Amino acid sequence: MNIVENPSPETWADLLARPAKDLTQLQDGVSKIMQTVQKGGDADLRKYTKKYDGVALESILVDPEEIARSGQTLSEELKKAIQLAKANIEAFHRAQITEPRVVETMPGVRCWRKQVGIDRVGLYVPGGSAPLFSSVLMLAVPAVLAGCREIVLCTPPQADGKVHDAILYACSLCGLTQVAAIGGAQAIAALTFGTESVPKVDKIFGPGNAYVTVAKQLAQLEGVAIDMPAGPSEVLVCADEGADPQFMAADLLSQAEHGPDSQVVFVGRTRTHTKSVVAAVHEQLATLPRRDAAAQSIANSTAVVMPDDKAAAELINAYAPEHLIIARRDALAFSERIRNAGSVFLGYLTAESMGDYASGTNHTLPTNGYARQYSGVSLDSFCRQMTFQEVDEQGLKGLGPAVMAMARAEGLEAHAVAVEKRLEEVFEGLTNIDAKLAKS
Amino acid sequence: MNIVENPSPETWADLLARPAKDLTQLQDGVSKIMQTVQKGGDADLRKYTKKYDGVALESILVDPEEIARSGQTLSEELKKAIQLAKANIEAFHRAQITEPRVVETMPGVRCWRKQVGIDRVGLYVPGGSAPLFSSVLMLAVPAVLAGCREIVLCTPPQADGKVHDAILYACSLCGLTQVAAIGGAQAIAALTFGTESVPKVDKIFGPGNAYVTVAKQLAQLEGVAIDMPAGPSEVLVCADEGADPQFMAADLLSQAEHGPDSQVVFVGRTRTHTKSVVAAVHEQLATLPRRDAAAQSIANSTAVVMPDDKAAAELINAYAPEHLIIARRDALAFSERIRNAGSVFLGYLTAESMGDYASGTNHTLPTNGYARQYSGVSLDSFCRQMTFQEVDEQGLKGLGPAVMAMARAEGLEAHAVAVEKRLEEVFEGLTNIDAKLAKS
């Protein structure tokens, strides 16, 4: 982990360049999987699952009874932890429910928005060496709160053909009943087109490897929405001298252990403190089970010494980190300078892990600099806002002439006529709808 | 306009199929324009503007003085109308500003979201036979309210090389100072990569023709976000017998006049009333200046007779119209059945034109069935929501053990260590930061 002091703004982009990965060469292969599943349905899902996961699936959908009894094999400690995490995530996302608020923009013109859950959503939870039940909670809790009518979760099967009980337990806690033991591009294809077992959805959520990412991009071309573009995870830790170097090192490593392409950045205020943090990183690294992956990530990572707060904040805004830890005494005040970050962790005690699992915020966040444009997943991601307007006679009289003038200036005569005909009737007093209905 | 009675749900998709347009064949051409502008900057912007707009631009950016004096050539009536529209749009979008709301998900764990404007946004306003100043208002008003730091608007020049004064007047009212007289795919390329005159942006908004749409798709692959996928405009009018057939016809035609690929659908309750509406459509059509375009659109359009409210609502939800007019006495009650629509116009008097221009709602809406997944443009579109969390000693003690249990169950040891180190310190009472700082 090399240390750079006071880099000038022109050098920031190169200094903090993310490990670039060109996924375009995967497109043809993924596109073929997508097309095959579109035509072949369940049969091809099974073939790909045999090929890539080495598993001959009996049933693509997990038996609901298996979901219901999944808690039996888990420790009470883990179940309690998952329950606590779910309660916090639910509390935070429930506060994002909005009620329509009518704005009378002028007399007789009432406008409002209404939050509505997306009908059909697909949740993807990656496989890998461990069961990522936390991602189930982060996607299923807001989907259920949003009132999505159909929620289907896909996750690759383990070597024994089963889905891990910890994942099923999280599903069952959230009330999910449709869980498909499929992963990779073929799972995204199934959600995009629908198969005999897997329903087609309107929007697909969740992280995944490069194949899943490309499949989600291709799904967009088929009219399916996705949560956000995905990339390797990253953290920027920004600290003052009061931050314990051991804490900072642990935070940096908790990101680095995700894999060799994870990026970690440290921004300190003094060279001495920064060196202590880097030393602690190397010291702790040796003890980690995932030290090989973490070491590769750390080798590509940078520590920056920036004594000037304003410059440090602008470096952070330019980088736009997915996770930003502000381990400073003045964390909240410093955070006022930050515009571009996915999720922010304030103070010496707020480890990123807290938010990764259980503080209540969502851990599905924009990576790869996308925090400049995208928000993390929230209740909003599972909803749309429909707008409504209602114009009465007073509103028509007050606003109608302006609308006609604008429509005609834009050369849209029929737009003007639609208002004019109503204005004529209103001014002639012929709007007694009850009388009309009685006559009709 | 053919009339269909009580179609069964299996036939809805075919009956209401949108005029499909395959844009993939445009990709190579648009991609070439994008690459050329990426390398050649302003010089190539000028070349394309000469080629496609027939104009040799003196300056790509409009002189700010020209923006400032644009009102001089407009009628007072039009200026007042634009001002009224702006005031209503601003009132509605201002109500979408959210303040951080702290949720204490458990004792000592505080989480909140903060709405932050996207740094740099590009607004595209199409050219054509008339100046679409209303689109300027719909994009610039929320961009300014969101606090976007850099706002650049692109719109194609007229034959005389100028931007229409009505567009510049709307820009000036909103306080925009960066207006580029460029259009088409080359404008999207400029916003995507930046040129000497046009700044690179983080997100691109606004409607456009097929080339602009494809360019926006390609911009996404370059890390730029877009507002939503675009398609031809559409309206579904759903009415009871109290709705004046002349009003209904005018509403259908105000959509049809947008162009031959616009789609209009009428859903009536009785055959007699529906036939009156269709007759009125043909009667009014003859008088319209844009009757050729409107006639083509109407020829491809369908009127459906659906006496059953529940079935009618499900047909509407399946179609997911961009604009939905509910011209019924029980409009608000009926609207409770609607889940999928962009913007909804309630009652006999609320013409779609009211919302197109001036009620206050945004007219940039999801077309092509995307109302199933996407919201229209709102203040949210110009903002991100950053999440924050702050955990104190109590929170760490309460939540830390659960986080450690989950991290270890997911095989992420460093995630557990980041919490464990803090817990150890807290339990040993060594968190006196002031003392530490004094020592350092």
JSON list of C-alpha atoms in Angstrom, two decimals, chain A residues 286-387:
[
{"chain": "A", "resi": 286, "resn": "ALA", "atom": "CA", "xyz": [-1.14, -11.96, 8.08]},
{"chain": "A", "resi": 287, "resn": "THR", "atom": "CA", "xyz": [-3.81, -13.33, 10.43]},
{"chain": "A", "resi": 288, "resn": "LEU", "atom": "CA", "xyz": [-6.76, -13.35, 8.01]},
{"chain": "A", "resi": 289, "resn": "PRO", "atom": "CA", "xyz": [-8.21, -16.52, 6.50]},
{"chain": "A", "resi": 290, "resn": "ARG", "atom": "CA", "xyz": [-8.76, -14.69, 3.20]},
{"chain": "A", "resi": 291, "resn": "ARG", "atom": "CA", "xyz": [-5.28, -13.12, 3.29]},
{"chain": "A", "resi": 292, "resn": "ASP", "atom": "CA", "xyz": [-4.41, -14.05, -0.29]},
{"chain": "A", "resi": 293, "resn": "ALA", "atom": "CA", "xyz": [-7.32, -12.16, -1.82]},
{"chain": "A", "resi": 294, "resn": "ALA", "atom": "CA", "xyz": [-6.92, -9.30, 0.63]},
{"chain": "A", "resi": 295, "resn": "ALA", "atom": "CA", "xyz": [-3.19, -9.01, 0.00]},
{"chain": "A", "resi": 296, "resn": "GLN", "atom": "CA", "xyz": [-3.73, -8.59, -3.74]},
{"chain": "A", "resi": 297, "resn": "SER", "atom": "CA", "xyz": [-6.31, -5.90, -3.14]},
{"chain": "A", "resi": 298, "resn": "ILE", "atom": "CA", "xyz": [-4.07, -4.11, -0.62]},
{"chain": "A", "resi": 299, "resn": "ALA", "atom": "CA", "xyz": [-1.13, -4.25, -3.04]},
{"chain": "A", "resi": 300, "resn": "ASN", "atom": "CA", "xyz": [-3.18, -2.19, -5.53]},
{"chain": "A", "resi": 301, "resn": "SER", "atom": "CA", "xyz": [-4.35, 0.28, -2.94]},
{"chain": "A", "resi": 302, "resn": "THR", "atom": "CA", "xyz": [-3.25, 3.73, -1.98]},
{"chain": "A", "resi": 303, "resn": "ALA", "atom": "CA", "xyz": [-2.96, 5.79, 1.17]},
{"chain": "A", "resi": 304, "resn": "VAL", "atom": "CA", "xyz": [-3.09, 9.53, 0.69]},
{"chain": "A", "resi": 305, "resn": "VAL", "atom": "CA", "xyz": [-1.95, 12.18, 3.17]},
{"chain": "A", "resi": 306, "resn": "MET", "atom": "CA", "xyz": [-4.10, 15.29, 2.85]},
{"chain": "A", "resi": 307, "resn": "PRO", "atom": "CA", "xyz": [-3.79, 17.77, 5.72]},
{"chain": "A", "resi": 308, "resn": "ASP", "atom": "CA", "xyz": [-6.23, 20.18, 4.09]},
{"chain": "A", "resi": 309, "resn": "ASP", "atom": "CA", "xyz": [-9.85, 19.25, 4.79]},
{"chain": "A", "resi": 310, "resn": "LYS", "atom": "CA", "xyz": [-11.27, 21.02, 1.77]},
{"chain": "A", "resi": 311, "resn": "ALA", "atom": "CA", "xyz": [-8.88, 19.28, -0.59]},
{"chain": "A", "resi": 312, "resn": "ALA", "atom": "CA", "xyz": [-9.50, 15.93, 1.11]},
{"chain": "A", "resi": 313, "resn": "ALA", "atom": "CA", "xyz": [-13.25, 16.35, 0.67]},
{"chain": "A", "resi": 314, "resn": "GLU", "atom": "CA", "xyz": [-12.87, 17.24, -2.98]},
{"chain": "A", "resi": 315, "resn": "LEU", "atom": "CA", "xyz": [-10.68, 14.18, -3.53]},
{"chain": "A", "resi": 316, "resn": "ILE", "atom": "CA", "xyz": [-13.43, 12.08, -1.96]},
{"chain": "A", "resi": 317, "resn": "ASN", "atom": "CA", "xyz": [-16.09, 13.74, -4.12]},
{"chain": "A", "resi": 318, "resn": "ALA", "atom": "CA", "xyz": [-13.99, 13.12, -7.22]},
{"chain": "A", "resi": 319, "resn": "TYR", "atom": "CA", "xyz": [-13.54, 9.44, -6.30]},
{"chain": "A", "resi": 320, "resn": "ALA", "atom": "CA", "xyz": [-17.19, 8.98, -5.25]},
{"chain": "A", "resi": 321, "resn": "PRO", "atom": "CA", "xyz": [-16.68, 5.92, -3.03]},
{"chain": "A", "resi": 322, "resn": "GLU", "atom": "CA", "xyz": [-19.32, 3.25, -2.52]},
{"chain": "A", "resi": 323, "resn": "HIS", "atom": "CA", "xyz": [-18.53, 3.21, 1.23]},
{"chain": "A", "resi": 324, "resn": "LEU", "atom": "CA", "xyz": [-17.07, 6.21, 2.99]},
{"chain": "A", "resi": 325, "resn": "ILE", "atom": "CA", "xyz": [-15.88, 5.92, 6.59]},
{"chain": "A", "resi": 326, "resn": "ILE", "atom": "CA", "xyz": [-15.30, 9.30, 8.20]},
{"chain": "A", "resi": 327, "resn": "ALA", "atom": "CA", "xyz": [-13.35, 8.39, 11.33]},
{"chain": "A", "resi": 328, "resn": "ARG", "atom": "CA", "xyz": [-12.90, 11.91, 12.59]},
{"chain": "A", "resi": 329, "resn": "ARG", "atom": "CA", "xyz": [-13.88, 13.75, 15.72]},
{"chain": "A", "resi": 330, "resn": "ASP", "atom": "CA", "xyz": [-15.77, 16.23, 13.55]},
{"chain": "A", "resi": 331, "resn": "ALA", "atom": "CA", "xyz": [-17.26, 13.47, 11.37]},
{"chain": "A", "resi": 332, "resn": "LEU", "atom": "CA", "xyz": [-20.71, 15.00, 10.98]},
{"chain": "A", "resi": 333, "resn": "ALA", "atom": "CA", "xyz": [-19.33, 18.48, 10.22]},
{"chain": "A", "resi": 334, "resn": "PHE", "atom": "CA", "xyz": [-16.82, 17.06, 7.75]},
{"chain": "A", "resi": 335, "resn": "SER", "atom": "CA", "xyz": [-19.59, 15.05, 6.07]},
{"chain": "A", "resi": 336, "resn": "GLU", "atom": "CA", "xyz": [-21.28, 18.32, 5.09]},
{"chain": "A", "resi": 337, "resn": "ARG", "atom": "CA", "xyz": [-18.54, 18.67, 2.48]},
{"chain": "A", "resi": 338, "resn": "ILE", "atom": "CA", "xyz": [-19.35, 15.31, 0.89]},
{"chain": "A", "resi": 339, "resn": "ARG", "atom": "CA", "xyz": [-21.64, 15.13, -2.11]},
{"chain": "A", "resi": 340, "resn": "ASN", "atom": "CA", "xyz": [-20.64, 11.87, -3.79]},
{"chain": "A", "resi": 341, "resn": "ALA", "atom": "CA", "xyz": [-20.71, 8.66, -1.78]},
{"chain": "A", "resi": 342, "resn": "GLY", "atom": "CA", "xyz": [-22.98, 5.64, -1.51]},
{"chain": "A", "resi": 343, "resn": "SER", "atom": "CA", "xyz": [-23.16, 5.15, 2.25]},
{"chain": "A", "resi": 344, "resn": "VAL", "atom": "CA", "xyz": [-21.32, 7.11, 4.92]},
{"chain": "A", "resi": 345, "resn": "PHE", "atom": "CA", "xyz": [-20.11, 5.75, 8.28]},
{"chain": "A", "resi": 346, "resn": "LEU", "atom": "CA", "xyz": [-19.56, 8.46, 10.86]},
{"chain": "A", "resi": 347, "resn": "GLY", "atom": "CA", "xyz": [-17.17, 8.47, 13.80]},
{"chain": "A", "resi": 348, "resn": "TYR", "atom": "CA", "xyz": [-14.55, 6.21, 15.29]},
{"chain": "A", "resi": 349, "resn": "LEU", "atom": "CA", "xyz": [-16.91, 3.39, 16.22]},
{"chain": "A", "resi": 350, "resn": "THR", "atom": "CA", "xyz": [-19.00, 2.97, 13.08]},
{"chain": "A", "resi": 351, "resn": "ALA", "atom": "CA", "xyz": [-17.31, 0.10, 11.25]},
{"chain": "A", "resi": 352, "resn": "GLU", "atom": "CA", "xyz": [-18.48, -0.48, 7.70]},
{"chain": "A", "resi": 353, "resn": "SER", "atom": "CA", "xyz": [-19.49, -3.99, 8.76]},
{"chain": "A", "resi": 354, "resn": "MET", "atom": "CA", "xyz": [-22.24, -2.47, 10.88]},
{"chain": "A", "resi": 355, "resn": "GLY", "atom": "CA", "xyz": [-23.93, -1.16, 7.75]},
{"chain": "A", "resi": 356, "resn": "ASP", "atom": "CA", "xyz": [-23.00, -4.19, 5.69]},
{"chain": "A", "resi": 357, "resn": "TYR", "atom": "CA", "xyz": [-25.15, -6.31, 7.96]},
{"chain": "A", "resi": 358, "resn": "ALA", "atom": "CA", "xyz": [-27.37, -4.68, 10.40]},
{"chain": "A", "resi": 359, "resn": "SER", "atom": "CA", "xyz": [-27.43, -0.95, 11.14]},
{"chain": "A", "resi": 360, "resn": "GLY", "atom": "CA", "xyz": [-30.49, -0.69, 8.93]},
{"chain": "A", "resi": 361, "resn": "THR", "atom": "CA", "xyz": [-29.12, 1.03, 5.81]},
{"chain": "A", "resi": 362, "resn": "ASN", "atom": "CA", "xyz": [-28.96, -0.90, 2.57]},
{"chain": "A", "resi": 363, "resn": "HIS", "atom": "CA", "xyz": [-25.68, -2.48, 1.53]},
{"chain": "A", "resi": 364, "resn": "THR", "atom": "CA", "xyz": [-26.57, -2.60, -2.18]},
{"chain": "A", "resi": 365, "resn": "LEU", "atom": "CA", "xyz": [-24.68, 0.52, -3.21]},
{"chain": "A", "resi": 366, "resn": "PRO", "atom": "CA", "xyz": [-23.23, 2.19, -6.31]},
{"chain": "A", "resi": 367, "resn": "THR", "atom": "CA", "xyz": [-19.63, 1.16, -7.01]},
{"chain": "A", "resi": 368, "resn": "ASN", "atom": "CA", "xyz": [-17.14, 2.19, -9.65]},
{"chain": "A", "resi": 369, "resn": "GLY", "atom": "CA", "xyz": [-17.75, 5.92, -9.23]},
{"chain": "A", "resi": 370, "resn": "TYR", "atom": "CA", "xyz": [-21.47, 5.55, -9.87]},
{"chain": "A", "resi": 371, "resn": "ALA", "atom": "CA", "xyz": [-22.13, 7.23, -6.53]},
{"chain": "A", "resi": 372, "resn": "ARG", "atom": "CA", "xyz": [-21.93, 10.42, -8.60]},
{"chain": "A", "resi": 373, "resn": "GLN", "atom": "CA", "xyz": [-25.22, 9.54, -10.31]},
{"chain": "A", "resi": 374, "resn": "TYR", "atom": "CA", "xyz": [-26.91, 6.64, -8.53]},
{"chain": "A", "resi": 375, "resn": "SER", "atom": "CA", "xyz": [-28.32, 6.06, -5.08]},
{"chain": "A", "resi": 376, "resn": "GLY", "atom": "CA", "xyz": [-28.05, 2.76, -3.31]},
{"chain": "A", "resi": 377, "resn": "VAL", "atom": "CA", "xyz": [-31.04, 0.44, -3.21]},
{"chain": "A", "resi": 378, "resn": "SER", "atom": "CA", "xyz": [-33.84, 1.72, -1.01]},
{"chain": "A", "resi": 379, "resn": "LEU", "atom": "CA", "xyz": [-37.58, 1.37, -0.77]},
{"chain": "A", "resi": 380, "resn": "ASP", "atom": "CA", "xyz": [-37.73, 3.80, -3.73]},
{"chain": "A", "resi": 381, "resn": "SER", "atom": "CA", "xyz": [-35.96, 1.24, -5.91]},
{"chain": "A", "resi": 382, "resn": "PHE", "atom": "CA", "xyz": [-38.92, -1.11, -5.53]},
{"chain": "A", "resi": 383, "resn": "CYS", "atom": "CA", "xyz": [-41.51, 1.60, -6.15]},
{"chain": "A", "resi": 384, "resn": "ARG", "atom": "CA", "xyz": [-42.54, 4.05, -8.77]},
{"chain": "A", "resi": 385, "resn": "GLN", "atom": "CA", "xyz": [-44.04, 7.45, -8.11]},
{"chain": "A", "resi": 386, "resn": "MET", "atom": "CA", "xyz": [-47.14, 8.01, -10.22]},
{"chain": "A", "resi": 387, "resn": "THR", "atom": "CA", "xyz": [-48.17, 11.65, -10.55]}
]
